[in-house]
XYZ file of C-alpha atoms in Angstrom:
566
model
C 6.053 240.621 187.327
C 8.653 237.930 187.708
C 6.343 235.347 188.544
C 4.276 236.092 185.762
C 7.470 235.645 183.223
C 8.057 232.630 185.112
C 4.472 231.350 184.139
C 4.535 232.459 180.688
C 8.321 230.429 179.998
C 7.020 227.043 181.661
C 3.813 227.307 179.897
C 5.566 227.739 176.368
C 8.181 224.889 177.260
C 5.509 223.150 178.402
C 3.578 223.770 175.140
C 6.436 222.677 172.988
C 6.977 219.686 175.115
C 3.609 218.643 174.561
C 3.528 219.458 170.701
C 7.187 217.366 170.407
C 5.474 214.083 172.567
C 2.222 214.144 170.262
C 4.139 214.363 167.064
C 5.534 210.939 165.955
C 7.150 208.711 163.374
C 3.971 206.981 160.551
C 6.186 204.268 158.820
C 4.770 202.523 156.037
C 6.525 200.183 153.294
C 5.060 200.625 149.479
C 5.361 197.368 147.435
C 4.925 199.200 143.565
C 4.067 195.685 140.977
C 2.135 194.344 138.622
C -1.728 193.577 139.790
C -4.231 191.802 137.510
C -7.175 192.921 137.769
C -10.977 191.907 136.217
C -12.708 195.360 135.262
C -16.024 196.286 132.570
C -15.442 192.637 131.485
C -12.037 192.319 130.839
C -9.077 191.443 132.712
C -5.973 193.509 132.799
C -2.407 193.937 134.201
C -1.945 197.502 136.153
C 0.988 198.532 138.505
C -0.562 199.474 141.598
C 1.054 199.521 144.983
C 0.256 196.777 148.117
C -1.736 194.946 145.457
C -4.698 197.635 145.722
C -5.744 200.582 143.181
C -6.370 202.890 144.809
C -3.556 202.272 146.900
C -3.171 202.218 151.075
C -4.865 205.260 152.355
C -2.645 207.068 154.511
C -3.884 208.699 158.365
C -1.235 210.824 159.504
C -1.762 213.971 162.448
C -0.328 217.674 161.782
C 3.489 217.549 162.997
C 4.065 213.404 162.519
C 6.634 212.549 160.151
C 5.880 210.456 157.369
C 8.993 207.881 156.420
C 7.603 205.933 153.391
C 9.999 203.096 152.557
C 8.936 202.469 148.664
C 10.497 199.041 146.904
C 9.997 199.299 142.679
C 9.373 195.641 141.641
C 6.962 196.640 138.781
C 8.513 196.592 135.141
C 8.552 200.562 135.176
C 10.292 203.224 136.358
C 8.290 205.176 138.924
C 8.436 207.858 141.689
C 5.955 208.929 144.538
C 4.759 212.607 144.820
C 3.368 213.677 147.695
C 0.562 216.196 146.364
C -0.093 219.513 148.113
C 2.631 218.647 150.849
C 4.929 221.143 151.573
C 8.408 219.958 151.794
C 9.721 222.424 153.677
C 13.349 221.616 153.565
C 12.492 218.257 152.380
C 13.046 218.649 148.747
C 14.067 215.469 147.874
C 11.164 213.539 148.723
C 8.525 215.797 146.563
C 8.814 212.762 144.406
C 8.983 214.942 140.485
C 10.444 212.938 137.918
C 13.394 215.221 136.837
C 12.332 217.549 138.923
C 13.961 216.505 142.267
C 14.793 212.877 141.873
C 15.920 209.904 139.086
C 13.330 207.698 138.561
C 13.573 204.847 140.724
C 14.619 201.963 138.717
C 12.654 198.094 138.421
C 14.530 196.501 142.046
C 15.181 199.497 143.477
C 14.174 201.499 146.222
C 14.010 204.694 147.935
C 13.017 206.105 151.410
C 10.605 208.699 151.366
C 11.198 211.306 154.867
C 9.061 214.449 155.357
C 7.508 215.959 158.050
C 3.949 217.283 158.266
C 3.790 220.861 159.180
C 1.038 223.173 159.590
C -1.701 221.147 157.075
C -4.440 219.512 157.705
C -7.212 217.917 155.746
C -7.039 215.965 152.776
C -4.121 215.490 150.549
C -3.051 212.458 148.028
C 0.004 210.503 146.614
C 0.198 209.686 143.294
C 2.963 208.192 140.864
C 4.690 211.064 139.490
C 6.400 209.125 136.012
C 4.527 209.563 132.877
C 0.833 208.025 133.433
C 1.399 205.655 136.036
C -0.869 207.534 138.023
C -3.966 206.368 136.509
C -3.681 203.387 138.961
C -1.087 204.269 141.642
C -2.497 207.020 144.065
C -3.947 206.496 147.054
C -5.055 209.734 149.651
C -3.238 211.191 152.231
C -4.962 212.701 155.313
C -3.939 215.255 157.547
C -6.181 215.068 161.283
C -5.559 218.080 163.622
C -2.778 217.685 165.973
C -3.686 215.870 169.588
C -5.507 217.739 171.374
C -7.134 220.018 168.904
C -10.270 219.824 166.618
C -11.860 220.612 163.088
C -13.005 224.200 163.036
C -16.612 222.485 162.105
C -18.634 219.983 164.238
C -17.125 216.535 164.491
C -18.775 214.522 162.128
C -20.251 211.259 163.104
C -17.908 209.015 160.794
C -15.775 209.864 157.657
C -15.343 208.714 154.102
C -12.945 208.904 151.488
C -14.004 209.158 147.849
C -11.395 209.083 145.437
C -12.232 209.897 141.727
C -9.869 207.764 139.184
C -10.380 207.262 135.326
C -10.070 203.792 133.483
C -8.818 202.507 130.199
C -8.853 199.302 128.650
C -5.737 199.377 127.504
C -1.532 199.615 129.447
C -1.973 203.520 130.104
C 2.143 203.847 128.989
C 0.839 202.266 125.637
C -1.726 204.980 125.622
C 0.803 207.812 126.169
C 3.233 206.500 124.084
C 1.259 205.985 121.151
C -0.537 209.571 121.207
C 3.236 210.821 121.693
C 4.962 208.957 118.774
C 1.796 209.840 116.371
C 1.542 213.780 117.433
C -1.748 213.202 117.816
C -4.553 213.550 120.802
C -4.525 209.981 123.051
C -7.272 207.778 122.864
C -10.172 208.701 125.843
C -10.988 206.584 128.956
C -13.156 203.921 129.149
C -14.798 204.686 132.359
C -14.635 206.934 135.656
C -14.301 205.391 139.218
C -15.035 205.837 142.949
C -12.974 204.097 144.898
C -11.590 202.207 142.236
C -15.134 201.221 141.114
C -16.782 201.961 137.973
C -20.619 201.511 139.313
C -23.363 199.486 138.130
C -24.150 202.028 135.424
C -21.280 200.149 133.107
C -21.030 196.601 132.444
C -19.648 194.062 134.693
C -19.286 196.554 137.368
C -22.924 196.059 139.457
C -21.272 193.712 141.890
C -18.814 195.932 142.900
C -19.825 199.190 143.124
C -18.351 201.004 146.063
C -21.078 201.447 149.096
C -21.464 203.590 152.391
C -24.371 203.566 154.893
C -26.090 206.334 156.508
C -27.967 206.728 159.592
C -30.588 209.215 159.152
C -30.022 212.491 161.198
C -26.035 211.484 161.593
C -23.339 214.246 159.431
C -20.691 213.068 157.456
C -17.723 213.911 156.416
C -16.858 213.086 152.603
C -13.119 213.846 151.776
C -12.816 213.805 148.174
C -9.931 213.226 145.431
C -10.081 213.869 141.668
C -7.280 211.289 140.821
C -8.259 211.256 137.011
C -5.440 211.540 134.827
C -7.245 214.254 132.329
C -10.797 214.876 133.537
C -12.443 217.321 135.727
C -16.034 216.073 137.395
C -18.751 216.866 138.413
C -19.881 215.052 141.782
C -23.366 215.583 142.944
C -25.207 213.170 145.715
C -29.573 212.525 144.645
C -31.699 214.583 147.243
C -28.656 215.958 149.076
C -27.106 219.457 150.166
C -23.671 218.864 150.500
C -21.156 221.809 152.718
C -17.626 222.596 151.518
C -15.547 223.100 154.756
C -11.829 222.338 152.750
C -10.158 222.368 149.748
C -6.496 220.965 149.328
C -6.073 220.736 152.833
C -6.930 224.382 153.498
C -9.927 224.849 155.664
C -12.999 227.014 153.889
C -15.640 229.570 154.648
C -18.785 227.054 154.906
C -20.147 226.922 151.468
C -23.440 224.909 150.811
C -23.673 223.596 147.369
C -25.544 220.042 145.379
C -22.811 220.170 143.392
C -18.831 220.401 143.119
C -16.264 220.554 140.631
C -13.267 218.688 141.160
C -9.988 219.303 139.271
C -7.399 216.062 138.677
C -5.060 216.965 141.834
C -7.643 219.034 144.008
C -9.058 217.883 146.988
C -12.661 218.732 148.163
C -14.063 218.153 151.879
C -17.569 218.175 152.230
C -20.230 217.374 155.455
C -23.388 215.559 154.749
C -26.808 215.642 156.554
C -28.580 212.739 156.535
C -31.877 214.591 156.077
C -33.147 212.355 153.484
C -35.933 210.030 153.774
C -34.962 206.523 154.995
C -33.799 205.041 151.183
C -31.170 204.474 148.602
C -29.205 207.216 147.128
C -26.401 207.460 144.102
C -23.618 209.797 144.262
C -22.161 210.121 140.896
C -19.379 211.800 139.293
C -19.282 212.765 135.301
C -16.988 215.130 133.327
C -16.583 218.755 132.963
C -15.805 218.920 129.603
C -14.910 222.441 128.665
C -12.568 222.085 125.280
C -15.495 222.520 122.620
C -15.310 220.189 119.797
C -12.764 217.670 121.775
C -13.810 213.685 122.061
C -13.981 212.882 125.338
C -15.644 209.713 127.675
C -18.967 211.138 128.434
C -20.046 208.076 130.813
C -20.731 208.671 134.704
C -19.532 206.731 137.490
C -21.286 205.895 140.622
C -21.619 204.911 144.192
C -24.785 204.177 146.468
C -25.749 205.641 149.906
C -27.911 203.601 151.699
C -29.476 204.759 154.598
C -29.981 201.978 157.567
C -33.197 200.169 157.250
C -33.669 200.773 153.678
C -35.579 198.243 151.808
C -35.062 200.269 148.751
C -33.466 198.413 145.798
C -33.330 200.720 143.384
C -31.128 204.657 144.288
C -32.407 207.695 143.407
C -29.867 209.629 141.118
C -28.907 213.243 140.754
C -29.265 215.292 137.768
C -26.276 215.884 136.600
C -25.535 219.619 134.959
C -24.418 219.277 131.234
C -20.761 218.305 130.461
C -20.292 221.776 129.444
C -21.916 223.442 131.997
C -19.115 226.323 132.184
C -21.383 228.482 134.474
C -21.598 225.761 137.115
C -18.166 225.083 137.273
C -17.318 229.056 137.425
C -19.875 229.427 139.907
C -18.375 226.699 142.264
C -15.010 227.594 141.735
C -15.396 231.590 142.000
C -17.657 231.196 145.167
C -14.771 229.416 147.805
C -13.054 231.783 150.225
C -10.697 231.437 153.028
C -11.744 230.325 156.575
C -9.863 233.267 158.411
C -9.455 232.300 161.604
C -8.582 228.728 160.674
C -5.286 227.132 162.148
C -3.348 226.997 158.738
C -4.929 230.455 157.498
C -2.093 233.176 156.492
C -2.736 236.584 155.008
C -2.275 237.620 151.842
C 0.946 239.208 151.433
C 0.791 242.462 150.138
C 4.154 243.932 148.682
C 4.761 241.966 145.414
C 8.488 241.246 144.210
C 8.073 239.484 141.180
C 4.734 239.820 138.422
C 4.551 237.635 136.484
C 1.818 236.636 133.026
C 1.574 233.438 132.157
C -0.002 232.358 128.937
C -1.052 229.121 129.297
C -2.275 226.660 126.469
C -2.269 224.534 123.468
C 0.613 224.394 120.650
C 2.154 222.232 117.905
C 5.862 221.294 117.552
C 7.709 220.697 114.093
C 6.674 216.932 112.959
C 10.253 217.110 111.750
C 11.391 216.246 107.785
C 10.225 212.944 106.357
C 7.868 212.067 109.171
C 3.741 211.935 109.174
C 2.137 213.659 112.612
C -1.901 213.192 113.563
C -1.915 216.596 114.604
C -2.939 220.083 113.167
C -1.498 221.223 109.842
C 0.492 217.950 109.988
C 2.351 218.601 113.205
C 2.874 217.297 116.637
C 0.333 218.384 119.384
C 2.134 220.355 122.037
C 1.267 222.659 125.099
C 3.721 225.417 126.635
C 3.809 228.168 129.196
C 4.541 231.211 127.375
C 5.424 229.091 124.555
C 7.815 227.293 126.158
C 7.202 223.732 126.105
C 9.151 222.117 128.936
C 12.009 219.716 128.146
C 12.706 217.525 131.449
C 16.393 216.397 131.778
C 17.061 212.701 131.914
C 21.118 212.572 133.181
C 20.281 214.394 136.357
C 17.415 216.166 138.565
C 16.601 219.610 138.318
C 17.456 219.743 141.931
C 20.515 218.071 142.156
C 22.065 220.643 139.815
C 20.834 223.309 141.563
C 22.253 222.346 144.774
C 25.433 221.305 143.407
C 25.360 223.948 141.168
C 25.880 222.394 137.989
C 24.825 223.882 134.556
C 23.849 223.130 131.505
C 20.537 220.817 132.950
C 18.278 223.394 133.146
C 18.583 227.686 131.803
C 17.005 229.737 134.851
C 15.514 232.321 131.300
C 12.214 231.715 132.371
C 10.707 235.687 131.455
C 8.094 237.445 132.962
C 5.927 238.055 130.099
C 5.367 236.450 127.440
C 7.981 237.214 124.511
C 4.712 237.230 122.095
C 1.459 239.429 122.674
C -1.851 238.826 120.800
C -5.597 238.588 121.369
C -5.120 235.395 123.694
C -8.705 234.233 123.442
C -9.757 235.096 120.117
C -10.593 231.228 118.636
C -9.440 233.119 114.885
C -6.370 232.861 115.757
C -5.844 229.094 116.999
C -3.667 227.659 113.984
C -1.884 230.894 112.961
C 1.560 229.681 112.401
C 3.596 233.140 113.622
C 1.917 232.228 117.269
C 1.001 228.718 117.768
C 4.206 226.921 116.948
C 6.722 226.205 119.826
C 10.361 224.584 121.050
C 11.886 222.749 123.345
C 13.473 223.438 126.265
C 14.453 223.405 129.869
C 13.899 227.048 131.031
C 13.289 227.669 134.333
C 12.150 230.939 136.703
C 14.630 231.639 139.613
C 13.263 233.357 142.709
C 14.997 234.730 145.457
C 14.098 233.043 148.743
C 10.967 234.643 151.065
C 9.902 236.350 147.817
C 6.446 237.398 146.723
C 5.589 236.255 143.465
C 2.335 237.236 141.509
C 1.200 235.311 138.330
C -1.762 235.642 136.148
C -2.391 232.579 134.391
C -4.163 233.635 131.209
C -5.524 230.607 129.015
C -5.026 230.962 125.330
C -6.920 229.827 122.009
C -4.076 228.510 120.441
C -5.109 225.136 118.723
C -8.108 225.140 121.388
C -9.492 227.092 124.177
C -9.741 224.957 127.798
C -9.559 224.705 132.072
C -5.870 223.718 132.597
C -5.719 222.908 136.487
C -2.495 224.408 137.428
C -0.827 222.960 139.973
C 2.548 224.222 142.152
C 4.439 221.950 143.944
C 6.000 223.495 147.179
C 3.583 225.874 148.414
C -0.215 226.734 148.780
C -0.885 230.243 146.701
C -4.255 232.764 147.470
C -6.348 233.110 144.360
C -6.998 237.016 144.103
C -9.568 236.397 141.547
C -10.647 235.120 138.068
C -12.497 235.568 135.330
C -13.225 234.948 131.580
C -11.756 236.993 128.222
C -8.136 238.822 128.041
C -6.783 240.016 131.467
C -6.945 243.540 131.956
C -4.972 244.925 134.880
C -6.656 248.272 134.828
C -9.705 246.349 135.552
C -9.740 243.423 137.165
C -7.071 244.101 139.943
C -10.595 246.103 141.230
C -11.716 242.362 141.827
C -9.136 240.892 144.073
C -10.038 239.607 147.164
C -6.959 239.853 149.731
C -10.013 239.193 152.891
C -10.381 235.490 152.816
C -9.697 234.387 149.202
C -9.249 230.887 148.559
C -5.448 229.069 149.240
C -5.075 225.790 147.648
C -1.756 223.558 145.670
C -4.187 223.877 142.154
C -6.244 226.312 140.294
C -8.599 225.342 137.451
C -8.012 228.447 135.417
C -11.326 229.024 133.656
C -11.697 228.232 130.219
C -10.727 231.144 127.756
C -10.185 233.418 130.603
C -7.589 233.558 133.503
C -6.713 233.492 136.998
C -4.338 235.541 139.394
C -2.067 233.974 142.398
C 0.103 234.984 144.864
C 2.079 233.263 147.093
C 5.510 233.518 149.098
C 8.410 231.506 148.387
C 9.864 230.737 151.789
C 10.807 227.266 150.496
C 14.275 226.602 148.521
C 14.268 223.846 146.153
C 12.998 222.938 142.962
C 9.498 222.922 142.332
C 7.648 222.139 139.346
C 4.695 224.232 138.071
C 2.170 222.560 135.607
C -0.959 221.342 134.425
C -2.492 218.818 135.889
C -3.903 217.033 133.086
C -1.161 214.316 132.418
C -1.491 214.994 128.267
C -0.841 218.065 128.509
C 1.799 217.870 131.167
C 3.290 215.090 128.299
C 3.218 217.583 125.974
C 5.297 220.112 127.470
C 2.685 222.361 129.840
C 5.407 222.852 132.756
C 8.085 224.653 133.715
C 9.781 224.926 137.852
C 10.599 227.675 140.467
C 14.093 227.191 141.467
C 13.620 229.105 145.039
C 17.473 229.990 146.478
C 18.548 229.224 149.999
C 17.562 232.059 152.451
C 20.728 232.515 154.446
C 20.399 230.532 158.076
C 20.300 226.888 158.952
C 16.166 227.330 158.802
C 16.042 228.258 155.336
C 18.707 226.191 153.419
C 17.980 222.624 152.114
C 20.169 219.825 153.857
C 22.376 217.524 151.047
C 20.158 214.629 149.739
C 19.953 211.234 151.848
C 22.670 208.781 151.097
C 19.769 206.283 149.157
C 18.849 209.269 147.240
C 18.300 207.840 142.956
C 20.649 208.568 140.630
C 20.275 208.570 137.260
């Protein structure tokens, strides 16, 4: 018996000796400036990072540390979030403007630490300071720690796909001037892959982005909806694709010819090449689920080309309408869980808090002696149970909570909604008692390694639509969703607590809802919000202030000394 407890401790030190020697320090340097670029025929200054949009595209194993040393030399204030990465007592360096740093000021710069801890797959950085995402993101992926593999087949070779969205205009102009007017913000020019329109717009033939395929060889696609307000569709001519992860959260197998990618969600998908020896588009267009709202209804594209093609011309897919509702439901509803994946975790099963969240559309008081584009002469808004979310500007959300400090943020936040109604009936959109809103910085506070439960319900209010919400912090199970009024006596019969999905962001169907649960066994500030940038502008956030937990493993450590300030 002794020598067997003598096995058992040498082969756990020796385990942990081996897991400390694999893990290791990725060290890059971010150089944030102005690029001018040529794109659909005109030429344009962006801020992009390295001098590349998308930016460098980080490799990184489970357990490495990631020390990002980020220099600001571009006219605007910026940050770097790290999307879908948990931050486990890394707070500071989630990258939220407000949220849990200043903004990092033109000349300045900042050190980015965090560590890597049980995720793997496919994450992505993005700016995190009003729309200077739309052309500074770049992916982030997550291999298996040495020594371990992919709960699938290896694929033969890998390729990332990142979706972006383009305007011919300075994006901050484009914000700015939707913002000062009250009005909606003038649509996209054009979609991307890989920071490539396609040959289906003009100017663009010569550099649309290209992979090869070797016929019989599987392939693993890891892709990135980095639009700033769109969700796509992204289907490949001829070919099955298999979903084996979404936001770095490894999946049941689920074979589909098309997905539906959310701005912030990540898909992984393998790839047969089964197809006669030729050329094939892949092509990504909107899901456009807001009836009656303008959006860019163009389609960007990439070509597969198999080897020893003399094809010139690709086959391309049929794309399903824009608002093809039932296609997108039926994607999103069909993902579950891969159980016995590394990262999997059950579903926890005592709740602590419940919380409904309506989440939606609104307009804001124009104010006296001014003229707003929007509804009934006001200012388009968006809330979470009609609070529209104020961000602070003297001091981060987190800094005052770890100092303690009041008066930045009021931790008020309620449970339900202080106004009930027929969410999704469309007659009541403009009704004045219900779809006007305020300001503020209210905030939920949850006590640390508590379960929280929220049904996100979608609401009519100036205009039914899929928000993507998105949860910085933490990965949450989707129990289920559906369309219409959530009804607790009947669709808590629906949850799935088996193998239901776990991802960072949920695109809550349109006029309908969705239900999440999730532990928070991280302290900090995290932001909650939609992950459409306009409506994020217009106030569709709010942020889980999660307390310490009591021992040296569950309290955040004091900022680094080149923390920003404001």
């Amino acid at each position: 018996m002794a020598r067997l407890l003598l096995f058992l401790a040498l082969a756990s030190a020796f385990l942990a000796l081996s897991q400390l020697v694999s893990a290791r320090d990725v060290r890059h340097t971010f150089h944030v400036q102005n690029l001018t670029v040529q794109k659909l025929c005109q030429e344009r200054v962006i801020t992009a990072v390295n001098g590349h949009t998308p930016g460098p595209l980080l490799h990184v194993h489970e357990g490495d540390r990631l020390i990002i040393h980020v220099i600001n030399n571009s006219p605007y204030n910026v940050t770097i979030h790290w999307h879908g990465i948990f931050q486990l007592l890394s707070g500071w360096a989630d990258g939220a403007a407000y949220a849990t740093q200043c903004l990092l000021r033109t000349g300045q710069s900042y050190i980015y630490k965090f560590n890597i801890t049980n995720q793997e797959g496919t994450l992505w950085w993005h700016s995190h300071a009003k729309w200077l995402r739309a052309t500074v993101y770049g992916g982030l992926i997550i291999y298996p720690r040495k020594g371990r593999s992919y709960p699938f087949s290896k694929p033969n070779k890998e390729f990332p796909i990142i979706l972006g969205e383009w305007w011919n205009a300075n994006v901050i102009d484009v914000e700015n001037q939707a913002l000062s007017n009250g009005g909606p913000a003038n649509i996209s020019n054009a979609y991307l892959i890989n920071g490539q329109p396609g040959d289906l717009y003009p100017c663009s033939s010569n550099g649309t982005y290209k992979i090869q395929f070797v016929r019989g060889k599987t392939y693993l696609l890891r892709i990135i909806n980095a639009a700033l307000n769109t969700q796509l569709f992204f289907k490949i001519a001829n070919h099955k694709m298999t979903v084996v992860s979404i936001d770095a959260v490894y999946t049941e197998p689920y074979p589909t010819d098309v997905i539906l990618v959310a701005p912030g969600q990540t898909t992984d998908v393998l790839v047969k090449a089964d197809q006669p020896i030729g050329s094939y588009y892949m092509a990504a267009r909107p899901y456009a689920s807001a009836p009656g709202v303008p959006f860019d209804n163009t389609t960007t594209t990439g070509i597969i080309t198999y080897k020893g093609s003399k094809s010139s011309t690709p086959k391309m897919p049929t794309m399903p309408d824009f608002n093809d509702t039932t296609t997108a439901h039926k994607f999103n509803s069909n993902l579950t869980s891969l159980v016995h994946g590394k990262t999997w975790r059950p579903v926890p099963t005592e709740v602590d808090e419940h919380m409904f969240m309506t989440i939606g559309l609104g307009l804001v008081s124009c104010g006296r002696n001014s003229n707003c584009s929007g509804p009934l002469g006001q200012r388009l808004a968006a809330s979470i149970s009609n609070f529209l979310f104020e961000f602070p500007t003297n001091m981060s959300m987190l800094q005052a909570h770890f100092y303690n400090i009041s008066r930045i943020y009021n931790a008020t936040f309620p449970d339900q909604p202080l106004k009930t109604f027929d969410y999704t009936n469309s007659s009541l959109s403009l009704d004045q008692s219900l779809v006007m809103t305020t300001k503020s910085t209210t905030v939920k506070k949850l006590r640390y390694n508590s379960t929280v439960e929220i049904v996100f319900q979608d609401t009519s209010l100036v205009g039914l639509d899929n928000h993507p919400m998105h949860i910085h912090g933490f990965n949450f199970h989707v129990l289920a969703q559906g369309f219409g009024n959530y009804n607790a006596s009947v669709d808590r019969k629906k949850f799935n607590f088996r193998n239901p999905q776990a991802r960072n962001t949920i695109g809550v169907p349109v006029g309908g809802w969705a239900v999440i649960r999730f532990t928070a066994n991280n302290p900090g500030v995290w932001l909650l919000h939609c992950h459409l940038d306009l409506h994020l502008s217009w106030g569709l956030s709010t942020a889980l202030v999660v307390d310490n937990g009591g021992t040296p493993s569950s309290t955040l450590p004091p900022p680094p000394s080149d923390f920003p300030t404001c």
